[in-house]
Coordinates of C-alpha atoms and ligand atoms in Angstrom, one line a residue:
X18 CA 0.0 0.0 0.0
X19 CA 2.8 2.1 1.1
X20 CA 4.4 1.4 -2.1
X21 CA 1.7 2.4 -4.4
X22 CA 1.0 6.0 -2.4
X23 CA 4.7 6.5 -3.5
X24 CA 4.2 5.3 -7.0
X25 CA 1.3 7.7 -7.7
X26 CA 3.3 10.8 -5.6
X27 CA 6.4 10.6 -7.7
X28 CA 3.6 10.0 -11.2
X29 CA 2.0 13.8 -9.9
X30 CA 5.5 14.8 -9.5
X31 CA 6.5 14.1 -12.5
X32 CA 2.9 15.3 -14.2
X33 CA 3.3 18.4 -12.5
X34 CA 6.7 18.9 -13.6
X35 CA 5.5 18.2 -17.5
X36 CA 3.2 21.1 -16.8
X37 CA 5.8 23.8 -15.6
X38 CA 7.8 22.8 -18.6
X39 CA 4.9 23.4 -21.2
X40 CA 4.1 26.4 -19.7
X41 CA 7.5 27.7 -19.1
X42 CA 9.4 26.7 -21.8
X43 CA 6.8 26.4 -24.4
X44 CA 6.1 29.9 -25.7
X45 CA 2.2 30.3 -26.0
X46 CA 1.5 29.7 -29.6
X47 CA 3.4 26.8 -29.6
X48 CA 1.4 25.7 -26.4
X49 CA -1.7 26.7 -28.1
X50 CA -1.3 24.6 -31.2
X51 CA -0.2 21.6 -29.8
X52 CA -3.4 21.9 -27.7
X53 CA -5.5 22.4 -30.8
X54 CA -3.5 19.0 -32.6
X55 CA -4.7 17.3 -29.5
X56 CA -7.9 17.9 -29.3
X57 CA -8.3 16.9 -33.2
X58 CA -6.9 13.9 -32.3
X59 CA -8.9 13.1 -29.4
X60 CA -12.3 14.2 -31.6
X61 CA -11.1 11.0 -34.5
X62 CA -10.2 8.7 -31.8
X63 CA -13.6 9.9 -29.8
X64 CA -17.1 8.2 -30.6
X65 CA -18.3 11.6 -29.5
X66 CA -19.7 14.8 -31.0
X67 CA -19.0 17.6 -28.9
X68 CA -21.0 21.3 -29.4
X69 CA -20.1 24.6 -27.8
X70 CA -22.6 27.0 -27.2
X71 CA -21.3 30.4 -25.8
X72 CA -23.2 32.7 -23.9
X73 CA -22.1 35.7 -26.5
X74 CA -21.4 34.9 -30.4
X75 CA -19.3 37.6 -31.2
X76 CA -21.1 40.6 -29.9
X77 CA -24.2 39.3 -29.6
X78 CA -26.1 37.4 -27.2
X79 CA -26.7 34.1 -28.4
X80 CA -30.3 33.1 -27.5
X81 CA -29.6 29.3 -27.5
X82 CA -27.4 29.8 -24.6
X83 CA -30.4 31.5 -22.4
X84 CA -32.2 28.3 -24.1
X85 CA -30.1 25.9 -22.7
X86 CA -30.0 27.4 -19.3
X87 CA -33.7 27.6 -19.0
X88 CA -34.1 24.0 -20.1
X89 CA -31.8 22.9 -17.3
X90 CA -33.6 24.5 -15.0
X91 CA -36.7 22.6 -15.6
X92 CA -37.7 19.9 -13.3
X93 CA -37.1 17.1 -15.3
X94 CA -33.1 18.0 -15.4
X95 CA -32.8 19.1 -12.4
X96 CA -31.1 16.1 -11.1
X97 CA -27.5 17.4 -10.4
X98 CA -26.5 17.7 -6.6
X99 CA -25.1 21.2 -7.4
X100 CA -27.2 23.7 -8.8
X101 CA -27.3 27.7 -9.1
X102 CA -30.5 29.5 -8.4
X103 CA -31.7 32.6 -10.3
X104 CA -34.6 34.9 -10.0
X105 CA -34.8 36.8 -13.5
X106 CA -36.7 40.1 -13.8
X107 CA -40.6 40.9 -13.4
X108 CA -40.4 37.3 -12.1
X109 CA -41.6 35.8 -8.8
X110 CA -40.2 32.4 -9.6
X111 CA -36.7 31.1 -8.4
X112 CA -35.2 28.8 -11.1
X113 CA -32.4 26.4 -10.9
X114 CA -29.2 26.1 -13.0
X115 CA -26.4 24.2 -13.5
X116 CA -23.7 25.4 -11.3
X117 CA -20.1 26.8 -12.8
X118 CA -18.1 23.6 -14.6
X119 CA -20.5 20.9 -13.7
X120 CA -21.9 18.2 -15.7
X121 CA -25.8 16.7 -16.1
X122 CA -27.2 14.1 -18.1
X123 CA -30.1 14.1 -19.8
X124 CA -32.4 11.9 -22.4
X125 CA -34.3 12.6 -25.5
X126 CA -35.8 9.7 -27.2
X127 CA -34.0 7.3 -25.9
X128 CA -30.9 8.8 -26.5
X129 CA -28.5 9.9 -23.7
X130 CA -26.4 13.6 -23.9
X131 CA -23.9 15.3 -21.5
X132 CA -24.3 18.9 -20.7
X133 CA -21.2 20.2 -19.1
X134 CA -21.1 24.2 -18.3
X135 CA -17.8 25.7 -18.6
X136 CA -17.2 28.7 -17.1
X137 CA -13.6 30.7 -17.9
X138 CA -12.0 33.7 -16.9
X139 CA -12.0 36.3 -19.9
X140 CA -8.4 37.3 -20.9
X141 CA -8.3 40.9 -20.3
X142 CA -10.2 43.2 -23.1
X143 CA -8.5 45.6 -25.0
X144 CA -10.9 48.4 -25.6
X145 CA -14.5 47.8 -26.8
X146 CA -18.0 49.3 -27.8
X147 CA -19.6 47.0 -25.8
X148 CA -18.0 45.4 -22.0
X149 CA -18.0 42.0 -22.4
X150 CA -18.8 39.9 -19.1
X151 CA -15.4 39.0 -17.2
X152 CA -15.9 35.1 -17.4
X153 CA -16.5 33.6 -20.6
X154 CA -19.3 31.1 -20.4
X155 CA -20.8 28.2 -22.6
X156 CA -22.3 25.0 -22.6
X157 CA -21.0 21.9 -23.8
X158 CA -23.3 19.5 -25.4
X159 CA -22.1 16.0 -25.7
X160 CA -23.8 13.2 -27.9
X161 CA -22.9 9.9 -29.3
X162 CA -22.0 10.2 -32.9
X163 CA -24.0 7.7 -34.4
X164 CA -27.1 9.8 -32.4
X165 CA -26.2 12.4 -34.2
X166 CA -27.7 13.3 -37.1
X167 CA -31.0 11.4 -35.6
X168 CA -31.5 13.7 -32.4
X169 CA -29.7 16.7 -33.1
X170 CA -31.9 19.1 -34.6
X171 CA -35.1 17.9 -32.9
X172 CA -33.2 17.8 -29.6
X173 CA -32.4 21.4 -29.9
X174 CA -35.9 23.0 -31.2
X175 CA -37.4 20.7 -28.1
X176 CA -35.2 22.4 -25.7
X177 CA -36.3 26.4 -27.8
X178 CA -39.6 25.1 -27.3
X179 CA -39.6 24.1 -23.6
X180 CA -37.4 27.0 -23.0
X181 CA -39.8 29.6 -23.9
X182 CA -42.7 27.6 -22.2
X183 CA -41.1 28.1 -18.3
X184 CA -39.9 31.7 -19.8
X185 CA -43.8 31.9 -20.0
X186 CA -44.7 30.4 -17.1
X187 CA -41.9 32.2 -15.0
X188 CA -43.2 35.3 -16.4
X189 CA -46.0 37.3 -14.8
X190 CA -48.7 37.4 -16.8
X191 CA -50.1 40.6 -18.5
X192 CA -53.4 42.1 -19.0
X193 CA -53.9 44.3 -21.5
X194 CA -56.4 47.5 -21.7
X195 CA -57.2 49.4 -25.0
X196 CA -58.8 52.2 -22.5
X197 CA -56.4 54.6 -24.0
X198 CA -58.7 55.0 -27.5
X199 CA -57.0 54.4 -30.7
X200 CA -53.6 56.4 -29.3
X201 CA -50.6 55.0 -28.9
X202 CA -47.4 54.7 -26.4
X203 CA -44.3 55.7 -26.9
X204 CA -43.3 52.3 -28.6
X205 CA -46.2 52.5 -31.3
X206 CA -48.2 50.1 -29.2
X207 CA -51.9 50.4 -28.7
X208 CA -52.6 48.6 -25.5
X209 CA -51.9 49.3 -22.3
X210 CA -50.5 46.7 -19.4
X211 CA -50.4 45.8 -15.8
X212 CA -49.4 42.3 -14.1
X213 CA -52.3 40.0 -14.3
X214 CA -52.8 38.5 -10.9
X215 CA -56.1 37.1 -10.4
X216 CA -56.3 34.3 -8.0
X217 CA -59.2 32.8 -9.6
X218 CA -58.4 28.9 -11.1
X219 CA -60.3 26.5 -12.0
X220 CA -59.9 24.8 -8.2
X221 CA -61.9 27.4 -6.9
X222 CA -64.3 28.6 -9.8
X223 CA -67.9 27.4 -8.4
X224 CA -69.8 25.4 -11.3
X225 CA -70.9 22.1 -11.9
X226 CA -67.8 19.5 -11.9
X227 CA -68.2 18.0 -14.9
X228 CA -68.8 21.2 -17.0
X229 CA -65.7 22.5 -15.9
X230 CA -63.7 18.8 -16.3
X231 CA -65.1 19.2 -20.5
X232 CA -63.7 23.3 -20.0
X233 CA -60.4 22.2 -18.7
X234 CA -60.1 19.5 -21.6
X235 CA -61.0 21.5 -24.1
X236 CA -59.2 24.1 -23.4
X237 CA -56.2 21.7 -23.0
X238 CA -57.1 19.7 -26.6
X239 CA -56.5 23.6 -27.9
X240 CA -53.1 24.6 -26.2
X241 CA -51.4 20.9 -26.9
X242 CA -53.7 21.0 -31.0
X243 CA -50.9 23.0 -33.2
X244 CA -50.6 19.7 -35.6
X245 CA -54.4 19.3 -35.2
X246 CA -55.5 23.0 -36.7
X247 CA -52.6 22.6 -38.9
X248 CA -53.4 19.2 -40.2
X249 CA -57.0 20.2 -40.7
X250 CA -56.1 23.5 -42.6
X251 CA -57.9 25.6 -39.5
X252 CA -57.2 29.0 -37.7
X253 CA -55.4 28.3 -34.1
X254 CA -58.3 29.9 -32.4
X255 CA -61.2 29.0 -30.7
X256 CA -63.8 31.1 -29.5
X257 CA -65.9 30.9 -26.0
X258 CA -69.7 32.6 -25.2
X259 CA -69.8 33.0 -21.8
X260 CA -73.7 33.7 -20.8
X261 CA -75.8 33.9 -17.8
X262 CA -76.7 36.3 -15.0
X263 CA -75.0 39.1 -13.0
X264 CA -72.4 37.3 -10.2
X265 CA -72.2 33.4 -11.8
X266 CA -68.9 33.3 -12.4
X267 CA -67.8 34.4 -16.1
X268 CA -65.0 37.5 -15.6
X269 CA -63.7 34.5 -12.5
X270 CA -63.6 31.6 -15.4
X271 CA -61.3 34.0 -17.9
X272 CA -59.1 34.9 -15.4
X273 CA -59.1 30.7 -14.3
X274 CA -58.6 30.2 -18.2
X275 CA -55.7 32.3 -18.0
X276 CA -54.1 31.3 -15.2
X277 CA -54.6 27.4 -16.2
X278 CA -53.1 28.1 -19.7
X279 CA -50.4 30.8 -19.0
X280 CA -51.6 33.2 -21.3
X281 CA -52.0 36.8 -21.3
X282 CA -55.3 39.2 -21.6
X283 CA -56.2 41.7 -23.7
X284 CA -59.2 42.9 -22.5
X285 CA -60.9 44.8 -25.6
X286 CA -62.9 47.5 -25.1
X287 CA -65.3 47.8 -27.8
X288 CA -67.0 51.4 -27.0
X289 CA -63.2 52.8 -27.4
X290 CA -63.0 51.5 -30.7
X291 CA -64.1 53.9 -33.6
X292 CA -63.4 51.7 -36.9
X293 CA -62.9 48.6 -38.2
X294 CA -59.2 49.3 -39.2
X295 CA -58.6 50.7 -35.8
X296 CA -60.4 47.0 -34.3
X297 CA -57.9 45.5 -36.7
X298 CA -55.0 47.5 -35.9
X299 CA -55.8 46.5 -31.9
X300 CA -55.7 43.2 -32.8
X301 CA -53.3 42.8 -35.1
X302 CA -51.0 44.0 -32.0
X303 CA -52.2 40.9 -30.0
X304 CA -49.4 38.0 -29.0
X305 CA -50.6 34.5 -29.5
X306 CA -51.1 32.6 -26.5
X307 CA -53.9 35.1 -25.4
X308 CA -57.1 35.6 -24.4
X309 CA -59.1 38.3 -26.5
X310 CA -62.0 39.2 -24.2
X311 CA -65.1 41.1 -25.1
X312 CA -67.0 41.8 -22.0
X313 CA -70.7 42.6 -22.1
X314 CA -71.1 42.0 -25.5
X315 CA -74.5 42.9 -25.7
X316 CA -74.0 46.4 -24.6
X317 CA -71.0 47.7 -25.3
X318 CA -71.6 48.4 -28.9
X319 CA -74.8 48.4 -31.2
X320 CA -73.2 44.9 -33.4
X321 CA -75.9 44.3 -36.3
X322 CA -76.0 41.6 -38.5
X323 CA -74.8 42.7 -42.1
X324 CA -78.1 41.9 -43.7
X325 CA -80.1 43.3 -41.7
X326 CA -78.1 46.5 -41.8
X327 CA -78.3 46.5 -46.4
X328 CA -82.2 45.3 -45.8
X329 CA -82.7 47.8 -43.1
X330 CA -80.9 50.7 -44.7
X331 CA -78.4 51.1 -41.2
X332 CA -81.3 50.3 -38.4
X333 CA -80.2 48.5 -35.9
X334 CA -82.7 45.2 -35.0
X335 CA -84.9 47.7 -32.8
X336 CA -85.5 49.7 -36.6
X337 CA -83.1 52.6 -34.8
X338 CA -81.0 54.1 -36.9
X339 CA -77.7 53.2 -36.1
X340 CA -74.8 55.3 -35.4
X341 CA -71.7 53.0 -36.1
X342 CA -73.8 50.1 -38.6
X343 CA -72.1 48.2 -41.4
X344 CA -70.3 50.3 -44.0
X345 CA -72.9 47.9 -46.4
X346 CA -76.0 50.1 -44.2
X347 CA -76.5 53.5 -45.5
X348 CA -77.1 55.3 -42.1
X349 CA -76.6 59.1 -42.4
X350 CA -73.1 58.9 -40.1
X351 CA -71.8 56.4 -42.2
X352 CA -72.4 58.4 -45.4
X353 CA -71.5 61.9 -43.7
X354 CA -67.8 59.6 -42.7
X355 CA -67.7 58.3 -46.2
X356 CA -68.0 61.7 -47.9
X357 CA -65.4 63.2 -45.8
X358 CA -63.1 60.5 -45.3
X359 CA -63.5 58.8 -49.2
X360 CA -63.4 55.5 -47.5
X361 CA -66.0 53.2 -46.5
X362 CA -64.7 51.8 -42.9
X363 CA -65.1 54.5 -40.6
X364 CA -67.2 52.8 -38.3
X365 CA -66.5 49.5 -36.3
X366 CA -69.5 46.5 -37.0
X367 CA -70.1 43.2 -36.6
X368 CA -68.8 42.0 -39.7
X369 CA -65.5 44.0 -39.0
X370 CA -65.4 41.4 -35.4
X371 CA -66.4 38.4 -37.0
X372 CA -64.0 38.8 -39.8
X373 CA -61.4 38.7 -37.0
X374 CA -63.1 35.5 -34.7
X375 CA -63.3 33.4 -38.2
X376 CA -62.5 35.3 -41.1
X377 CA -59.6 35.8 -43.1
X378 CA -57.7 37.7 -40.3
X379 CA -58.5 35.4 -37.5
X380 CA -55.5 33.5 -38.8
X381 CA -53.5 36.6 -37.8
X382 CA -51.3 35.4 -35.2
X383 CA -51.7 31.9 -33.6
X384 CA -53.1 29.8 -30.2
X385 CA -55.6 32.8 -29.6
X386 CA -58.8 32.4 -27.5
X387 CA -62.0 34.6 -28.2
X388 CA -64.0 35.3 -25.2
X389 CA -67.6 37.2 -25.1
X390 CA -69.5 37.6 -22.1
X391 CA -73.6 38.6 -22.1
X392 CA -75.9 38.6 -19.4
X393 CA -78.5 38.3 -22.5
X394 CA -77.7 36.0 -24.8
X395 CA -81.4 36.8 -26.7
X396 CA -80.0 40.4 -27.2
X397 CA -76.9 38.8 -29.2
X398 CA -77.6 38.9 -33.3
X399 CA -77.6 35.7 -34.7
X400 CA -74.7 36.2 -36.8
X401 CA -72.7 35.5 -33.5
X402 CA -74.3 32.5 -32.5
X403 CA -74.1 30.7 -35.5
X404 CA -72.7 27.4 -35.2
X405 CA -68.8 27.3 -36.1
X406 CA -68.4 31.2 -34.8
X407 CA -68.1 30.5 -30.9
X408 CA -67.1 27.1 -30.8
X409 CA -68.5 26.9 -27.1
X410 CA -71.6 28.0 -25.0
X411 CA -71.0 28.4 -22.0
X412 CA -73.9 28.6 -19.6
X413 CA -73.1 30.1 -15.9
X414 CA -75.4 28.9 -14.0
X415 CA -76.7 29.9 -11.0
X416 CA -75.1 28.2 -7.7
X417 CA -75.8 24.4 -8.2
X418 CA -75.5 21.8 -4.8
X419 CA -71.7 20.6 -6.2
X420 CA -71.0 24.9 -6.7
X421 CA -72.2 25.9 -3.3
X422 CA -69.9 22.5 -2.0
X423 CA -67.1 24.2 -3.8
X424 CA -67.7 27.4 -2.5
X425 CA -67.9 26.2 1.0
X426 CA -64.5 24.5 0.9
X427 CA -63.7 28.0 -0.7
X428 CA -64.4 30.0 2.2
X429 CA -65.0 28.2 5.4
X430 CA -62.6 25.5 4.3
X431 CA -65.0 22.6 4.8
X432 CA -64.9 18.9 3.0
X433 CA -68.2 17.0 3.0
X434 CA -67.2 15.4 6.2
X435 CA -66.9 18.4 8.0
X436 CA -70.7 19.8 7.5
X437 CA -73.4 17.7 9.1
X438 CA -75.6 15.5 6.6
X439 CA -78.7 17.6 7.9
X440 CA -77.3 20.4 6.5
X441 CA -76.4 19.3 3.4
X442 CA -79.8 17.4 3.1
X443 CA -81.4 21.2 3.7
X444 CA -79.1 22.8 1.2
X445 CA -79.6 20.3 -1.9
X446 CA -83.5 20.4 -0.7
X447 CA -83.6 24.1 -1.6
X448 CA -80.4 25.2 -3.3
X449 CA -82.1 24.6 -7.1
X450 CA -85.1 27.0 -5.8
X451 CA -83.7 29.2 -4.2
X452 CA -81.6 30.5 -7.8
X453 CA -79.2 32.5 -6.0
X454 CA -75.4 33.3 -8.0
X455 CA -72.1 31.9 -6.4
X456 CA -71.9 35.9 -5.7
X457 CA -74.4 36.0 -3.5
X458 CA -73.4 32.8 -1.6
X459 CA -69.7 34.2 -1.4
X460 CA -70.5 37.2 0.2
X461 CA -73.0 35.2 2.7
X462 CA -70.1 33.2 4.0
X463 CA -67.2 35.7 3.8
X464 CA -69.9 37.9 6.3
X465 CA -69.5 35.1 8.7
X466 CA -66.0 33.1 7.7
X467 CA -64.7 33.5 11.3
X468 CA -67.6 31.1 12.6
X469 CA -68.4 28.0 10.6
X470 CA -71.2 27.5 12.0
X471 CA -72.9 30.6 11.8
X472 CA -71.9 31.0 8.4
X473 CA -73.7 27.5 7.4
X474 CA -77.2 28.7 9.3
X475 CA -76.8 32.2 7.7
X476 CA -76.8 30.5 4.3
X477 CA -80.0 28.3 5.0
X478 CA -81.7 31.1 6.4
X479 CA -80.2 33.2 3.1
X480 CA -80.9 30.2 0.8
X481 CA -85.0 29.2 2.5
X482 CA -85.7 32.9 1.9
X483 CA -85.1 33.1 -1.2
X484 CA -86.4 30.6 -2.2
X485 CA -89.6 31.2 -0.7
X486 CA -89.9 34.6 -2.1
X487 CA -89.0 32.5 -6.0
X488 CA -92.3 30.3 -5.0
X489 CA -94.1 33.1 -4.5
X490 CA -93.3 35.2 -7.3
X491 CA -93.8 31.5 -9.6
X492 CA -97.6 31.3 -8.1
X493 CA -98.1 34.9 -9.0
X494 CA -97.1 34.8 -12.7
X495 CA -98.9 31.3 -13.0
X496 CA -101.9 33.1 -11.9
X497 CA -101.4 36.2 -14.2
X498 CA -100.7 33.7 -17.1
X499 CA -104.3 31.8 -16.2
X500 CA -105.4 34.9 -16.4
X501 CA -104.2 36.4 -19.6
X502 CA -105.6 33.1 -21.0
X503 CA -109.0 33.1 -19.6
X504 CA -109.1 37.0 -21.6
X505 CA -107.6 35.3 -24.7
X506 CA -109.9 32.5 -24.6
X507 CA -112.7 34.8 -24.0
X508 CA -111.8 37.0 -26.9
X509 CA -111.0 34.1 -29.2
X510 CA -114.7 32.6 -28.3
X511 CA -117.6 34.1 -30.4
X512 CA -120.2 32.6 -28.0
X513 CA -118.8 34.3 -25.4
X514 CA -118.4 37.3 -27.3
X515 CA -122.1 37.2 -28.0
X516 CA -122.8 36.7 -24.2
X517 CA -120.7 39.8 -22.9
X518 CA -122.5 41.8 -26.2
X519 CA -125.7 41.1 -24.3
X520 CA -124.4 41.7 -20.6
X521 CA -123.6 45.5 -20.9
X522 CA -119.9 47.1 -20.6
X523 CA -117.7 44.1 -21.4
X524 CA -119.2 44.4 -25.0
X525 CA -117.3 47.2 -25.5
X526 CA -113.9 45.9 -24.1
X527 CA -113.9 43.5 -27.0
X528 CA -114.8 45.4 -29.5
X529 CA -111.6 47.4 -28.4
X530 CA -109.4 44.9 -27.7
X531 CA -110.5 43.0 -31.7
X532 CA -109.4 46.7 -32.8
X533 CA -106.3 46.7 -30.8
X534 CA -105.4 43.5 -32.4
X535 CA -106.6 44.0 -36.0
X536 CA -104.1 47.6 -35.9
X537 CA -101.8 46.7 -33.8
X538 CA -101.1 43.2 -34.3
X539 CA -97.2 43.4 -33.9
X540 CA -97.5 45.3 -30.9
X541 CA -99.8 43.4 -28.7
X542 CA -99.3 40.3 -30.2
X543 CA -103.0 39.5 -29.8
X544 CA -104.3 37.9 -33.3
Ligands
LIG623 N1 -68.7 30.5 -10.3 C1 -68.0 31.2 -9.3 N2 -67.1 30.6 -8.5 C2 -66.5 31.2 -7.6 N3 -66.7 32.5 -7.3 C3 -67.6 33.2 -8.0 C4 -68.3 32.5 -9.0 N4 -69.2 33.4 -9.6 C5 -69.0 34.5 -8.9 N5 -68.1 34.4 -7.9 C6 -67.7 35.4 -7.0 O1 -68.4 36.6 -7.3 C7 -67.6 37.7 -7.7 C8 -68.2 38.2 -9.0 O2 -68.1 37.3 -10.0 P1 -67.8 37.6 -11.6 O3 -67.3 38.9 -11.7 O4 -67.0 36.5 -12.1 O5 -69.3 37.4 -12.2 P2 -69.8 37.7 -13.6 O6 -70.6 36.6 -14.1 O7 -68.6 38.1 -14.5 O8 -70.7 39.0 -13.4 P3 -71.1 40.1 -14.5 O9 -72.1 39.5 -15.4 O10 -71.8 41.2 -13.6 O11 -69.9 40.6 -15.1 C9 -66.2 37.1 -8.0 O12 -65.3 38.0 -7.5 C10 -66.2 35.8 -7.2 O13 -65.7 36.1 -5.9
LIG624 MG1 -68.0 39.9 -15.4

């Protein structure tokens, strides 16, 4: 043993003397070519491809690099015992690296690689335009040579891919406002941002479980679907109605949309909007992997079908005349903008929207979702809910037994187990009748989150009220109906006619109401 600790002392010796000598003796171009013959010779002899990737080509930045780092950081790699830790800007995540001159392995498709990061001091810079970094740093990728020309490329556009994916995800997302009008900032750029951080996922979002499991799935079909839409020749978009009353839920499922997906919102705002090349401009701006939003549909601008707007000479469905109607309409405005402006889209319609949800510009940018919201989806022209424009109604609901179970775990952080069976008995028994919105049931329990058990009996007595007063107003209408028919049925029967001709006042009535309906038929709707 003895002997062989002296063996491999005098071998260091002896290596370490080799080393003085080439450095000493050897003058440093001399050194560096023999290095250079050395490494070609290792590269025949090797059954290895090796690939440098610096952190700066030249001047620039080289964007694989940043690649590469990213992708390392991602859990899957992250299987090194030494790692560096990074937090980049506008970001709240801390990502790992791999730490200065250590090595990681990795797999693609069966085939195993060797990252090794280098990290070398900088020989000191003469001067330059532009400071280079003091440590020169790169990557070294390592891969059989036979795997080559099978993994290479596809190895490398996986890692751009998944790079930009946790740059996404790292990044805080963005919502965008057109409140500004048509102007722009400084940059040219028409919208407006601020950090999108609304806590609303799908987790919390109170609707029935199985609606939102066919959501969640379809939304995922869309983000993972760029062979599908390209295979089948369509846009990659898809488009969402949202619809239902005040308080169910639909500005809380975009912002769960977003935050499942990782996209960004641009929340349009059609009443700043003046033209259809201004809508297009807006939009045109967008970044794919977004959610275009359209609140309110309904009412925030007068949309009208483009027939209706050539038939109706630029009257909206009510036979107003309307201010901002298709350019195919011949409303005054629309002429008056025409005359001035020689051009015949100075006003933003429906037409101008759809072309964008599923016309020739909706393939404008890619993996884009359309979202409108109405509280009346009877209001909504036809041309909107056409089959193939929104690909999916959505109907929020008002709170269902499952909802209010999911709002209770919500906000008093109870399971099933934890609320008596009486209870939930009571609140199935009269949640359907009751018809009251996951906003009204929220702010019933966040009243009374400090005490469970208040909370629970403020919601029965909230919930049996309501539903009492639903009953009533039910009987009343079904008595007002029975009503309005007996009338109608007395009208419609000339017997009875006959018989209140002979009684006296009622006589008269008739003869009115018959003249009612013979001039006003449209209006009454008596016939
Ligand atoms: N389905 C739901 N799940 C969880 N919380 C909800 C739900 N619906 C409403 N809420 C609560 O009520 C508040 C208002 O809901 P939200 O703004 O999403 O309703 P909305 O349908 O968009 O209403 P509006 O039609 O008036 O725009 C939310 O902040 C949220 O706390
Ligand atoms: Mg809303």
């Amino acid at each position: 043993m003895k002997e062989l600790w002296t063996t491999m002392a005098s071998l260091m010796g002896v290596l370490a003397f080799c080393q003085t000598l080439f450095h000493t003796v050897i003058p440093p171009e001399l050194r560096f070519v023999f290095l250079k013959l050395f490494q070609r010779l290792f590269t025949c002899f090797s059954s290895y491809c090796y690939y440098e990737i610096t952190e700066i080509d030249g001047v620039n930045t080289n964007e694989l690099y940043n690649a590469v780092q990213l992708y390392l950081s991602s859990s899957t790699a992250t299987t090194s015992n030494r790692l560096s830790l990074t937090r980049g800007l506008n970001s709240s995540v801390i990502t790992f690296g791999l730490a200065n001159n250590d090595r990681l392995s990795d797999v693609f498709h069966g085939v195993p690689v060797v990252w090794e990061h280098i990290v070398t001091p900088r020989q000191s810079q003469t001067f330059s335009w532009r400071p280079l970094p003091e440590e020169k740093r790169g990557f070294t990728l390592r891969i059989n040579k036979r795997d080559k020309p099978r993994i290479l490329e596809d190895y490398l556009d996986f890692i751009t891919e998944k790079a930009n994916e946790i740059r996404r995800k790292n990044q805080d997302r963005l919502l965008y406002t057109n409140s500004r009008g048509g102007s722009l900032d400084s940059r040219g750029h028409p919208w407006e941002s601020v950090p999108f951080k609304h806590p609303s996922t799908f987790e919390t979002l109170a609707m029935d479980p199985e609606k939102k499991k066919l959501i969640m799935s379809d939304l995922k079909d869309f983000a993972d679907g760029q062979a599908f839409y390209r295979r089948t020749g369509r846009a990659w978009k898809r488009g969402y109605l949202l619809y239902g009353p005040p308080g169910t839920g639909k500005s809380s499922m975009i912002a769960a949309m977003a935050n499942f997906l990782g996209y960004d919102i641009y929340d349009l705002e059609l009443t700043e909007v003046n033209t259809n090349s201004e809508l297009r401009k807006l939009l045109m701006k967008t970044s794919s992997k977004s959610i275009i939003v359209i609140e309110d549909i309904d009412c925030s601008i007068s949309l009208t079908n483009r027939k209706k707007n050539n038939g109706a000479g630029g009257r909206n469905t009510d036979g107003v005349p309307d201010v901002r109607s298709s350019p195919g309409g011949i409303s005054p405005v629309d002429l008056r903008d025409q005359e001035i402006n020689g051009s015949n889209n100075n006003s933003i319609t429906l037409s101008g929207l759809l072309n964008f949800t599923d016309g020739l510009w909706s393939c404008c940018g890619s993996e884009r979702i359309f979202v409108f919201t109405t509280n009346h989806i009877e209001k909504l022209d036809p041309a909107l809910l056409r089959s193939g424009r929104m690909d999916m109604h959505v109907f929020m609901s008002y709170c269902s037994f499952p909802s209010v179970k999911i709002l209770l775990k919500n906000y008093l952080g109870c399971d099933d187990g934890d609320v008596g069976k009486g209870v939930l008995e009571e609140l199935a028994a009269v949640i359907d009748e009751a018809e009251m919105t996951p906003a009204d049931i929220s702010e019933v329990l966040i009243k009374n989150r400090r005490d469970n058990e208040r909370a629970l009996r403020e919601l029965l007595v909230a919930l049996r009220s309501r539903a009492e007063k639903n009953r009533r107003r039910r009987m009343e209408a079904e008595v007002e109906e029975m009503a309005e028919e007996e009338e109608k049925r007395a009208l419609d029967s000339p017997m009875e006619v006959g018989d209140v001709a002979t009684g006296g006042g009622g006589g008269d009535d008739v003869e009115v109401n018959y003249k009612k309906g013979g001039d006003g038929e449209e209006d009454n709707g008596i016939n």
